[in-house]
Amino acid sequence: SGLEVEQVSAWYSTEPVGCEGRFLNAAARLRCELTPSQLLQRMSEVEAEFGRQRTGHWTPRPIDLDLVAYRLWRVDHPRLKVPHPFCWSRRFVLDPVCEVAGQMLHPGLGVTFDALRARLIPRPLPVSWSGDLARNAVVEGEIQDRFGTLIRWVEPRAHHAVRFVSTEIAARGSFEIAVPDDLNESRRIVRETLTALLDEPFVANG
C-alpha cells in the first residue's frame, strides 16, 4: 500500500474546540511512498471506513485524520495545505506529534515541533493584537473571564506566542491568526484559538 507505520504516540485527552466533550488525539510517523495528495485520499478512505460523515466544522466525529507534515514539503492547494496551517497553535496537535517527531523541522517556520510546543508552555502566555476591532470589545466578558489570568497582552512588536491581526495583513508574518471586523466571528476565532493554545493535554489511561 506504500505505507509503513514507524511509531504511534499515546492517546492524549484534549480540550474540545468549538464543541462539547473532550477529544482523544494521537499522532503517527509514517514511512510513505505515496504523494501528499495520494496520502490524503487514503486518509479520507480510512475515515469513511470508520463511518466519518462530514457534517460541519468542529462537530463530533468518530475519526478525523489530518496530514500535519510531509517530509520538508510545502503544499498549497485548495484541498490540501502542508504543513497544516494551524498546527503551530494547537497543543492537541503538537503534544502527540512531539512524541513521535519532535525533532522534525516545520518547513514553513524553520524550527522543530518541539520548539513550537515550547513556545506555548509559559504562563501567562504572551499574546498581541493588531486587529481592526478594539481588542477590549472582542475579549471582554466570557473570553476575559476564562483566559484573563492565563495570557498577558504585549505590544505587537514584542515577543508573542500568537498575534491576532486583521484579515488584510494576515499571512505576512509567522504565528498570526486573522480576525475579521465582524464582532461575533472575531470572538469565536479568539476563543477557539486561545482554547487550543492554552490546552494542557494529558495521556489518557486505558
PDB file of C-alpha atoms in Angstrom:
ATOM      1  CA  SER A   1       0.000   0.000   0.000  1.00  0.00           C
ATOM      2  CA  GLY A   2       3.053   2.278   0.127  1.00  0.00           C
ATOM      3  CA  LEU A   3       2.616   2.974   3.853  1.00  0.00           C
ATOM      4  CA  GLU A   4       4.516   1.738   6.891  1.00  0.00           C
ATOM      5  CA  VAL A   5       3.789   2.910  10.425  1.00  0.00           C
ATOM      6  CA  GLU A   6       7.077   3.631  12.222  1.00  0.00           C
ATOM      7  CA  GLN A   7       5.775   4.979  15.533  1.00  0.00           C
ATOM      8  CA  VAL A   8       2.453   5.851  17.167  1.00  0.00           C
ATOM      9  CA  SER A   9       2.055   8.209  20.107  1.00  0.00           C
ATOM     10  CA  ALA A  10      -0.015   7.708  23.203  1.00  0.00           C
ATOM     11  CA  TRP A  11      -3.612   8.889  23.222  1.00  0.00           C
ATOM     12  CA  TYR A  12      -3.926  12.413  24.612  1.00  0.00           C
ATOM     13  CA  SER A  13      -7.083  13.763  26.212  1.00  0.00           C
ATOM     14  CA  THR A  14      -7.553  17.315  24.963  1.00  0.00           C
ATOM     15  CA  GLU A  15      -9.818  20.286  25.457  1.00  0.00           C
ATOM     16  CA  PRO A  16     -12.715  20.462  22.965  1.00  0.00           C
ATOM     17  CA  VAL A  17     -12.558  23.344  20.491  1.00  0.00           C
ATOM     18  CA  GLY A  18     -15.902  24.606  19.217  1.00  0.00           C
ATOM     19  CA  CYS A  19     -17.954  21.717  20.614  1.00  0.00           C
ATOM     20  CA  GLU A  20     -18.542  19.758  23.823  1.00  0.00           C
ATOM     21  CA  GLY A  21     -16.841  16.690  25.223  1.00  0.00           C
ATOM     22  CA  ARG A  22     -13.103  16.038  25.474  1.00  0.00           C
ATOM     23  CA  PHE A  23     -11.314  14.616  22.439  1.00  0.00           C
ATOM     24  CA  LEU A  24      -8.678  11.908  22.112  1.00  0.00           C
ATOM     25  CA  ASN A  25      -5.745  12.791  19.866  1.00  0.00           C
ATOM     26  CA  ALA A  26      -2.741  10.788  18.718  1.00  0.00           C
ATOM     27  CA  ALA A  27      -0.047  11.079  16.053  1.00  0.00           C
ATOM     28  CA  ALA A  28       1.753   8.577  13.868  1.00  0.00           C
ATOM     29  CA  ARG A  29       5.027   8.799  11.974  1.00  0.00           C
ATOM     30  CA  LEU A  30       4.850   7.007   8.632  1.00  0.00           C
ATOM     31  CA  ARG A  31       7.287   5.800   6.013  1.00  0.00           C
ATOM     32  CA  CYS A  32       5.426   6.629   2.834  1.00  0.00           C
ATOM     33  CA  GLU A  33       5.837   6.134  -0.899  1.00  0.00           C
ATOM     34  CA  LEU A  34       2.601   7.971  -1.723  1.00  0.00           C
ATOM     35  CA  THR A  35       2.457  11.599  -2.782  1.00  0.00           C
ATOM     36  CA  PRO A  36       0.769  14.016  -0.346  1.00  0.00           C
ATOM     37  CA  SER A  37      -2.422  14.031  -2.431  1.00  0.00           C
ATOM     38  CA  GLN A  38      -2.448  10.230  -2.627  1.00  0.00           C
ATOM     39  CA  LEU A  39      -1.932  10.024   1.120  1.00  0.00           C
ATOM     40  CA  LEU A  40      -4.785  12.468   1.708  1.00  0.00           C
ATOM     41  CA  GLN A  41      -7.044  10.299  -0.446  1.00  0.00           C
ATOM     42  CA  ARG A  42      -6.084   7.190   1.519  1.00  0.00           C
ATOM     43  CA  MET A  43      -6.769   9.017   4.788  1.00  0.00           C
ATOM     44  CA  SER A  44     -10.214  10.020   3.522  1.00  0.00           C
ATOM     45  CA  GLU A  45     -10.921   6.396   2.637  1.00  0.00           C
ATOM     46  CA  VAL A  46      -9.966   5.296   6.156  1.00  0.00           C
ATOM     47  CA  GLU A  47     -12.249   7.960   7.647  1.00  0.00           C
ATOM     48  CA  ALA A  48     -15.131   6.690   5.503  1.00  0.00           C
ATOM     49  CA  GLU A  49     -14.421   3.103   6.585  1.00  0.00           C
ATOM     50  CA  PHE A  50     -14.855   4.223  10.205  1.00  0.00           C
ATOM     51  CA  GLY A  51     -18.159   5.977   9.465  1.00  0.00           C
ATOM     52  CA  ARG A  52     -16.943   9.567   9.201  1.00  0.00           C
ATOM     53  CA  GLN A  53     -19.579  11.891   7.759  1.00  0.00           C
ATOM     54  CA  ARG A  54     -18.572  15.485   7.100  1.00  0.00           C
ATOM     55  CA  THR A  55     -21.383  17.387   8.768  1.00  0.00           C
ATOM     56  CA  GLY A  56     -19.605  20.614   9.702  1.00  0.00           C
ATOM     57  CA  HIS A  57     -16.611  22.286  11.301  1.00  0.00           C
ATOM     58  CA  TRP A  58     -15.679  21.237  14.864  1.00  0.00           C
ATOM     59  CA  THR A  59     -18.533  18.725  15.103  1.00  0.00           C
ATOM     60  CA  PRO A  60     -18.265  15.385  16.959  1.00  0.00           C
ATOM     61  CA  ARG A  61     -16.958  12.607  14.720  1.00  0.00           C
ATOM     62  CA  PRO A  62     -15.796   9.002  15.111  1.00  0.00           C
ATOM     63  CA  ILE A  63     -12.430   9.762  13.478  1.00  0.00           C
ATOM     64  CA  ASP A  64     -10.614  12.751  11.999  1.00  0.00           C
ATOM     65  CA  LEU A  65      -7.285  12.295  10.208  1.00  0.00           C
ATOM     66  CA  ASP A  66      -5.048  15.249   9.351  1.00  0.00           C
ATOM     67  CA  LEU A  67      -1.774  15.373   7.450  1.00  0.00           C
ATOM     68  CA  VAL A  68       0.337  17.593   9.689  1.00  0.00           C
ATOM     69  CA  ALA A  69       3.598  17.468   7.744  1.00  0.00           C
ATOM     70  CA  TYR A  70       5.160  15.565   4.849  1.00  0.00           C
ATOM     71  CA  ARG A  71       8.955  15.484   4.941  1.00  0.00           C
ATOM     72  CA  LEU A  72      10.041  19.069   4.263  1.00  0.00           C
ATOM     73  CA  TRP A  73       7.455  19.591   1.542  1.00  0.00           C
ATOM     74  CA  ARG A  74       5.261  22.654   1.334  1.00  0.00           C
ATOM     75  CA  VAL A  75       1.927  22.174  -0.448  1.00  0.00           C
ATOM     76  CA  ASP A  76      -0.608  24.939  -1.052  1.00  0.00           C
ATOM     77  CA  HIS A  77      -3.687  23.532  -2.748  1.00  0.00           C
ATOM     78  CA  PRO A  78      -7.402  24.182  -2.093  1.00  0.00           C
ATOM     79  CA  ARG A  79      -7.836  20.604  -0.837  1.00  0.00           C
ATOM     80  CA  LEU A  80      -4.507  20.232   0.945  1.00  0.00           C
ATOM     81  CA  LYS A  81      -2.107  22.541   2.736  1.00  0.00           C
ATOM     82  CA  VAL A  82       1.104  21.089   4.126  1.00  0.00           C
ATOM     83  CA  PRO A  83       2.296  21.679   6.756  1.00  0.00           C
ATOM     84  CA  HIS A  84      -1.104  22.029   8.386  1.00  0.00           C
ATOM     85  CA  PRO A  85      -1.546  25.815   8.573  1.00  0.00           C
ATOM     86  CA  PHE A  86      -2.622  25.912  12.228  1.00  0.00           C
ATOM     87  CA  CYS A  87      -0.582  23.065  13.722  1.00  0.00           C
ATOM     88  CA  TRP A  88       1.755  25.544  15.462  1.00  0.00           C
ATOM     89  CA  SER A  89      -1.151  26.948  17.512  1.00  0.00           C
ATOM     90  CA  ARG A  90      -2.723  23.700  18.707  1.00  0.00           C
ATOM     91  CA  ARG A  91      -1.459  21.781  21.690  1.00  0.00           C
ATOM     92  CA  PHE A  92      -3.810  18.921  20.756  1.00  0.00           C
ATOM     93  CA  VAL A  93      -1.673  18.527  17.627  1.00  0.00           C
ATOM     94  CA  LEU A  94       1.757  19.410  18.987  1.00  0.00           C
ATOM     95  CA  ASP A  95       1.830  17.192  22.071  1.00  0.00           C
ATOM     96  CA  PRO A  96       1.317  13.876  20.251  1.00  0.00           C
ATOM     97  CA  VAL A  97       3.397  15.000  17.246  1.00  0.00           C
ATOM     98  CA  CYS A  98       6.314  15.853  19.534  1.00  0.00           C
ATOM     99  CA  GLU A  99       6.220  12.340  20.958  1.00  0.00           C
ATOM    100  CA  VAL A 100       6.870  10.782  17.534  1.00  0.00           C
ATOM    101  CA  ALA A 101       8.625  13.559  15.570  1.00  0.00           C
ATOM    102  CA  GLY A 102       9.659  16.306  17.943  1.00  0.00           C
ATOM    103  CA  GLN A 103      12.951  16.999  16.164  1.00  0.00           C
ATOM    104  CA  MET A 104      11.337  17.252  12.739  1.00  0.00           C
ATOM    105  CA  LEU A 105      11.593  20.728  11.236  1.00  0.00           C
ATOM    106  CA  HIS A 106       8.471  22.640  10.373  1.00  0.00           C
ATOM    107  CA  PRO A 107       9.434  23.642   6.807  1.00  0.00           C
ATOM    108  CA  GLY A 108       7.489  26.885   6.818  1.00  0.00           C
ATOM    109  CA  LEU A 109       8.648  28.157  10.209  1.00  0.00           C
ATOM    110  CA  GLY A 110      12.146  26.703  10.273  1.00  0.00           C
ATOM    111  CA  VAL A 111      12.000  25.351  13.840  1.00  0.00           C
ATOM    112  CA  THR A 112      11.337  21.915  15.270  1.00  0.00           C
ATOM    113  CA  PHE A 113       7.952  20.761  16.502  1.00  0.00           C
ATOM    114  CA  ASP A 114       9.487  20.509  19.975  1.00  0.00           C
ATOM    115  CA  ALA A 115      10.319  24.222  19.751  1.00  0.00           C
ATOM    116  CA  LEU A 116       6.808  25.066  18.572  1.00  0.00           C
ATOM    117  CA  ARG A 117       5.345  23.303  21.591  1.00  0.00           C
ATOM    118  CA  ALA A 118       7.808  25.001  23.946  1.00  0.00           C
ATOM    119  CA  ARG A 119       6.565  28.404  22.760  1.00  0.00           C
ATOM    120  CA  LEU A 120       3.123  27.613  24.205  1.00  0.00           C
ATOM    121  CA  ILE A 121       4.235  26.494  27.677  1.00  0.00           C
ATOM    122  CA  PRO A 122       4.853  29.818  29.518  1.00  0.00           C
ATOM    123  CA  ARG A 123       2.078  31.220  31.694  1.00  0.00           C
ATOM    124  CA  PRO A 124       0.858  33.815  31.322  1.00  0.00           C
ATOM    125  CA  LEU A 125       1.238  33.321  27.574  1.00  0.00           C
ATOM    126  CA  PRO A 126       2.262  36.478  25.638  1.00  0.00           C
ATOM    127  CA  VAL A 127      -0.387  37.462  23.080  1.00  0.00           C
ATOM    128  CA  SER A 128      -0.628  40.576  20.910  1.00  0.00           C
ATOM    129  CA  TRP A 129      -3.384  42.318  18.980  1.00  0.00           C
ATOM    130  CA  SER A 130      -3.399  44.156  15.637  1.00  0.00           C
ATOM    131  CA  GLY A 131      -7.000  43.538  14.599  1.00  0.00           C
ATOM    132  CA  ASP A 132      -9.326  46.144  13.131  1.00  0.00           C
ATOM    133  CA  LEU A 133     -11.728  45.958  16.067  1.00  0.00           C
ATOM    134  CA  ALA A 134     -10.825  47.288  19.501  1.00  0.00           C
ATOM    135  CA  ARG A 135      -9.309  44.451  21.499  1.00  0.00           C
ATOM    136  CA  ASN A 136     -11.387  45.122  24.597  1.00  0.00           C
ATOM    137  CA  ALA A 137     -14.609  44.943  22.589  1.00  0.00           C
ATOM    138  CA  VAL A 138     -13.660  41.435  21.434  1.00  0.00           C
ATOM    139  CA  VAL A 139     -12.258  39.921  24.614  1.00  0.00           C
ATOM    140  CA  GLU A 140     -14.451  41.482  27.308  1.00  0.00           C
ATOM    141  CA  GLY A 141     -16.856  39.173  29.109  1.00  0.00           C
ATOM    142  CA  GLU A 142     -16.531  35.418  28.553  1.00  0.00           C
ATOM    143  CA  ILE A 143     -13.078  35.467  26.926  1.00  0.00           C
ATOM    144  CA  GLN A 144     -11.569  37.718  29.590  1.00  0.00           C
ATOM    145  CA  ASP A 145     -13.177  35.719  32.382  1.00  0.00           C
ATOM    146  CA  ARG A 146     -11.966  32.392  31.014  1.00  0.00           C
ATOM    147  CA  PHE A 147      -8.460  33.257  29.799  1.00  0.00           C
ATOM    148  CA  GLY A 148      -7.537  36.516  31.534  1.00  0.00           C
ATOM    149  CA  THR A 149      -5.128  35.016  34.076  1.00  0.00           C
ATOM    150  CA  LEU A 150      -3.521  32.671  31.522  1.00  0.00           C
ATOM    151  CA  ILE A 151      -2.423  35.302  28.990  1.00  0.00           C
ATOM    152  CA  ARG A 152      -0.773  38.708  29.007  1.00  0.00           C
ATOM    153  CA  TRP A 153      -1.229  41.251  26.252  1.00  0.00           C
ATOM    154  CA  VAL A 154       2.011  42.585  24.775  1.00  0.00           C
ATOM    155  CA  GLU A 155       2.869  45.133  22.106  1.00  0.00           C
ATOM    156  CA  PRO A 156       2.719  43.786  18.525  1.00  0.00           C
ATOM    157  CA  ARG A 157       6.498  44.054  18.103  1.00  0.00           C
ATOM    158  CA  ALA A 158       7.216  42.246  21.366  1.00  0.00           C
ATOM    159  CA  HIS A 159       7.806  38.509  21.565  1.00  0.00           C
ATOM    160  CA  HIS A 160       4.461  36.738  21.379  1.00  0.00           C
ATOM    161  CA  ALA A 161       3.063  33.240  21.058  1.00  0.00           C
ATOM    162  CA  VAL A 162       0.349  34.491  18.720  1.00  0.00           C
ATOM    163  CA  ARG A 163      -0.660  37.792  17.185  1.00  0.00           C
ATOM    164  CA  PHE A 164      -4.256  38.434  16.164  1.00  0.00           C
ATOM    165  CA  VAL A 165      -4.253  40.546  13.006  1.00  0.00           C
ATOM    166  CA  SER A 166      -6.729  41.994  10.540  1.00  0.00           C
ATOM    167  CA  THR A 167      -7.558  39.893   7.509  1.00  0.00           C
ATOM    168  CA  GLU A 168      -5.808  42.459   5.295  1.00  0.00           C
ATOM    169  CA  ILE A 169      -2.368  41.813   6.792  1.00  0.00           C
ATOM    170  CA  ALA A 170      -2.759  38.143   7.671  1.00  0.00           C
ATOM    171  CA  ALA A 171      -0.095  35.701   6.472  1.00  0.00           C
ATOM    172  CA  ARG A 172       2.567  38.395   6.230  1.00  0.00           C
ATOM    173  CA  GLY A 173       4.318  37.020   9.268  1.00  0.00           C
ATOM    174  CA  SER A 174       4.654  33.938  11.399  1.00  0.00           C
ATOM    175  CA  PHE A 175       2.417  33.000  14.307  1.00  0.00           C
ATOM    176  CA  GLU A 176      -0.520  35.120  13.171  1.00  0.00           C
ATOM    177  CA  ILE A 177      -4.251  34.451  13.272  1.00  0.00           C
ATOM    178  CA  ALA A 178      -6.579  36.580  11.147  1.00  0.00           C
ATOM    179  CA  VAL A 179      -9.635  38.110  12.797  1.00  0.00           C
ATOM    180  CA  PRO A 180     -12.359  39.792  10.698  1.00  0.00           C
ATOM    181  CA  ASP A 181     -14.165  43.029  11.501  1.00  0.00           C
ATOM    182  CA  ASP A 182     -17.290  41.087  12.485  1.00  0.00           C
ATOM    183  CA  LEU A 183     -17.512  41.119  16.285  1.00  0.00           C
ATOM    184  CA  ASN A 184     -19.161  37.723  16.803  1.00  0.00           C
ATOM    185  CA  GLU A 185     -16.853  35.974  14.349  1.00  0.00           C
ATOM    186  CA  SER A 186     -13.798  37.616  15.911  1.00  0.00           C
ATOM    187  CA  ARG A 187     -14.881  36.443  19.346  1.00  0.00           C
ATOM    188  CA  ARG A 188     -15.332  32.887  18.053  1.00  0.00           C
ATOM    189  CA  ILE A 189     -11.884  32.828  16.448  1.00  0.00           C
ATOM    190  CA  VAL A 190     -10.154  34.292  19.502  1.00  0.00           C
ATOM    191  CA  ARG A 191     -11.971  31.921  21.866  1.00  0.00           C
ATOM    192  CA  GLU A 192     -11.150  28.826  19.787  1.00  0.00           C
ATOM    193  CA  THR A 193      -7.532  29.893  19.216  1.00  0.00           C
ATOM    194  CA  LEU A 194      -6.892  30.527  22.906  1.00  0.00           C
ATOM    195  CA  THR A 195      -8.560  27.232  23.814  1.00  0.00           C
ATOM    196  CA  ALA A 196      -6.159  25.351  21.521  1.00  0.00           C
ATOM    197  CA  LEU A 197      -3.115  27.404  22.556  1.00  0.00           C
ATOM    198  CA  LEU A 198      -3.686  27.058  26.295  1.00  0.00           C
ATOM    199  CA  ASP A 199      -4.797  23.438  26.349  1.00  0.00           C
ATOM    200  CA  GLU A 200      -2.731  21.124  28.542  1.00  0.00           C
ATOM    201  CA  PRO A 201      -3.244  17.647  27.077  1.00  0.00           C
ATOM    202  CA  PHE A 202      -2.609  14.605  29.241  1.00  0.00           C
ATOM    203  CA  VAL A 203      -2.067  10.979  28.367  1.00  0.00           C
ATOM    204  CA  ALA A 204      -5.355   9.120  28.650  1.00  0.00           C
ATOM    205  CA  ASN A 205      -5.307   5.990  30.792  1.00  0.00           C
ATOM    206  CA  GLY A 206      -6.628   2.789  29.300  1.00  0.00           C
TER     207      GLY A 206
END
